[in-house]
Structure formats: C-alpha cells, structure tokens
Amino acid sequence: MGSLHAAPRWWQRVLPVTVLVVVVVAVAAVLLPGVRDQLRLSATHEPQRYVELGFARSATGTLEVCSAAGRDAHATFTVTSHLADARDLAYVVTAGGVRRTGTVTVDPGRSVTVDETLRGAGRRYQLDVRLPDLDQRVHAACPGQWSTAGAAS
C-alpha cells in the first residue's frame, strides 16, 4: 500500500529558500549602505581606486628598509597611485622618537620615492611610515649596527 502523501519535489524545497534569500538581500540593500555599495560595485565592475605604500627597492631589487649613518636614520619609501586624479598626500615618518612630516604629489599610475633623514634617531629604532589621510602604514624594527665593544680580542 502506498502513502497518501507524496514526498515534496526538489523545487518545492528550493523555491521557498531562494525567495527567503532574495528577500534578505533586498532588505539588507535597502537598510545598509555598505551592502548597497558592495552590490553596486559587483554589478558595475568599476575599478577600485587605491594608493600603495611600501619601502623602496634598491637598484638590485632588494628592499631598503633600515639604514643609518651614525645616529641618523634614513627612511626611503614609495607611494604608487591607482587613483583617477593627481593628489597631494600627507605623510608622517617616525624613527626613534624623531618625527618628520611632509607631502608627496602622486599622479595616476605613477610612483614617487621619498627619502627622509631623521637626525638623532639612534642606532636601534622603530621605523614607521604613515599616510594618515588614507589610514595606511608600514612599520619595521631596525636593529642598527651591533657593537662589538666588550668582545674578547
């Protein structure tokens, strides 16, 4: 003897779940601006605009992060623009309690390398480079040159 109630077909289970998901996404898009912005970006394929911040590379391709002459720290960093327009960006470089501020102008698709010398930073220092307007930062611990004073000869 067969059952009076047949098992629901696959679409009878999938359809209500699909409708529920579409309703939740629609409500989220109406109520939450972040969801709306992400949906717009996904649908329009607009390019993302951003700026890269990093330590500069030498001619041989190695990173030049920490260098010092005496008690002065030398910071070299690169700012690369992927923005639509040229922009002036403020930067802050800190090493061993010494702080230097400045501005760099970057054109779309171009890189600018900035060299800063921070007088009196010390032999060992923490190097911090920030673009405060864009909330970007690179950081390095610079050990300096190790002293051999006190070593047995």
mmCIF file of C-alpha atoms in Angstrom, residues 7-104:
data_model
loop_
_atom_site.group_PDB
_atom_site.id
_atom_site.type_symbol
_atom_site.label_atom_id
_atom_site.label_comp_id
_atom_site.label_asym_id
_atom_site.label_seq_id
_atom_site.Cartn_x
_atom_site.Cartn_y
_atom_site.Cartn_z
ATOM 1 C CA ALA A 7 7.410 13.399 -0.979
ATOM 2 C CA PRO A 8 7.799 17.063 -1.967
ATOM 3 C CA ARG A 9 9.573 17.646 -5.228
ATOM 4 C CA TRP A 10 13.001 19.340 -5.149
ATOM 5 C CA TRP A 11 11.672 22.669 -6.407
ATOM 6 C CA GLN A 12 9.120 22.779 -3.598
ATOM 7 C CA ARG A 13 12.022 22.907 -1.120
ATOM 8 C CA VAL A 14 14.348 25.132 -3.141
ATOM 9 C CA LEU A 15 11.819 27.792 -4.133
ATOM 10 C CA PRO A 16 10.939 28.986 -0.569
ATOM 11 C CA VAL A 17 14.626 29.095 0.443
ATOM 12 C CA THR A 18 15.551 31.057 -2.682
ATOM 13 C CA VAL A 19 12.739 33.557 -2.106
ATOM 14 C CA LEU A 20 13.855 33.976 1.522
ATOM 15 C CA VAL A 21 17.479 34.664 0.462
ATOM 16 C CA VAL A 22 16.381 37.224 -2.149
ATOM 17 C CA VAL A 23 14.173 38.997 0.409
ATOM 18 C CA VAL A 24 17.000 39.116 3.000
ATOM 19 C CA VAL A 25 19.466 40.561 0.438
ATOM 20 C CA ALA A 26 16.907 43.128 -0.735
ATOM 21 C CA VAL A 27 16.156 44.253 2.839
ATOM 22 C CA ALA A 28 19.899 44.457 3.628
ATOM 23 C CA ALA A 29 20.478 46.532 0.464
ATOM 24 C CA VAL A 30 17.730 48.959 1.477
ATOM 25 C CA LEU A 31 18.764 49.297 5.128
ATOM 26 C CA LEU A 32 22.579 49.021 4.997
ATOM 27 C CA PRO A 33 24.586 51.457 2.826
ATOM 28 C CA GLY A 34 27.651 49.173 2.859
ATOM 29 C CA VAL A 35 25.697 46.294 1.346
ATOM 30 C CA ARG A 36 24.220 48.633 -1.256
ATOM 31 C CA ASP A 37 27.699 49.910 -2.190
ATOM 32 C CA GLN A 38 29.109 46.379 -2.496
ATOM 33 C CA LEU A 39 26.195 45.281 -4.695
ATOM 34 C CA ARG A 40 26.707 48.346 -6.903
ATOM 35 C CA LEU A 41 30.451 47.641 -7.232
ATOM 36 C CA SER A 42 29.774 43.986 -8.042
ATOM 37 C CA ALA A 43 27.240 44.842 -10.723
ATOM 38 C CA THR A 44 29.095 47.728 -12.401
ATOM 39 C CA HIS A 45 32.685 46.412 -12.410
ATOM 40 C CA GLU A 46 34.076 49.844 -11.560
ATOM 41 C CA PRO A 47 37.832 49.891 -10.963
ATOM 42 C CA GLN A 48 38.951 50.198 -7.354
ATOM 43 C CA ARG A 49 40.919 53.365 -6.606
ATOM 44 C CA TYR A 50 43.748 52.987 -4.111
ATOM 45 C CA VAL A 51 47.282 54.012 -3.181
ATOM 46 C CA GLU A 52 50.173 51.624 -2.460
ATOM 47 C CA LEU A 53 52.650 52.434 0.309
ATOM 48 C CA GLY A 54 55.819 50.407 0.747
ATOM 49 C CA PHE A 55 59.519 50.562 1.425
ATOM 50 C CA ALA A 56 61.619 51.371 -1.631
ATOM 51 C CA ARG A 57 63.679 48.825 -3.541
ATOM 52 C CA SER A 58 67.326 49.263 -4.443
ATOM 53 C CA ALA A 59 68.678 49.000 -7.979
ATOM 54 C CA THR A 60 69.288 45.284 -7.328
ATOM 55 C CA GLY A 61 65.653 44.757 -6.271
ATOM 56 C CA THR A 62 66.199 44.315 -2.540
ATOM 57 C CA LEU A 63 64.146 46.253 -0.003
ATOM 58 C CA GLU A 64 65.923 49.186 1.591
ATOM 59 C CA VAL A 65 64.195 49.306 4.947
ATOM 60 C CA CYS A 66 66.715 50.224 7.625
ATOM 61 C CA SER A 67 69.789 52.325 7.111
ATOM 62 C CA ALA A 68 71.583 54.663 9.444
ATOM 63 C CA ALA A 69 74.603 56.916 9.421
ATOM 64 C CA GLY A 70 75.849 57.484 12.939
ATOM 65 C CA ARG A 71 72.745 58.312 14.966
ATOM 66 C CA ASP A 72 70.701 59.471 11.945
ATOM 67 C CA ALA A 73 68.049 57.200 10.424
ATOM 68 C CA HIS A 74 67.384 57.180 6.717
ATOM 69 C CA ALA A 75 63.893 56.208 5.507
ATOM 70 C CA THR A 76 63.107 55.544 1.844
ATOM 71 C CA PHE A 77 59.561 54.672 0.845
ATOM 72 C CA THR A 78 57.464 54.574 -2.320
ATOM 73 C CA VAL A 79 53.916 55.805 -2.894
ATOM 74 C CA THR A 80 52.157 54.434 -6.006
ATOM 75 C CA SER A 81 48.847 55.920 -7.127
ATOM 76 C CA HIS A 82 45.974 53.953 -8.598
ATOM 77 C CA LEU A 83 43.654 56.950 -8.237
ATOM 78 C CA ALA A 84 41.745 58.686 -11.016
ATOM 79 C CA ASP A 85 43.344 62.110 -10.400
ATOM 80 C CA ALA A 86 46.605 63.581 -9.133
ATOM 81 C CA ARG A 87 46.597 64.024 -5.388
ATOM 82 C CA ASP A 88 48.710 65.574 -2.655
ATOM 83 C CA LEU A 89 49.168 63.099 0.198
ATOM 84 C CA ALA A 90 50.465 63.943 3.652
ATOM 85 C CA TYR A 91 52.959 61.520 5.205
ATOM 86 C CA VAL A 92 54.470 61.072 8.660
ATOM 87 C CA VAL A 93 57.797 59.289 9.234
ATOM 88 C CA THR A 94 58.816 58.376 12.785
ATOM 89 C CA ALA A 95 62.102 56.798 13.886
ATOM 90 C CA GLY A 96 63.355 56.527 17.451
ATOM 91 C CA GLY A 97 61.092 59.295 18.725
ATOM 92 C CA VAL A 98 62.037 61.673 15.899
ATOM 93 C CA ARG A 99 59.132 62.665 13.679
ATOM 94 C CA ARG A 100 59.129 64.194 10.194
ATOM 95 C CA THR A 101 56.051 65.236 8.190
ATOM 96 C CA GLY A 102 55.704 66.128 4.552
ATOM 97 C CA THR A 103 53.557 65.965 1.454
ATOM 98 C CA VAL A 104 54.032 63.980 -1.725
#
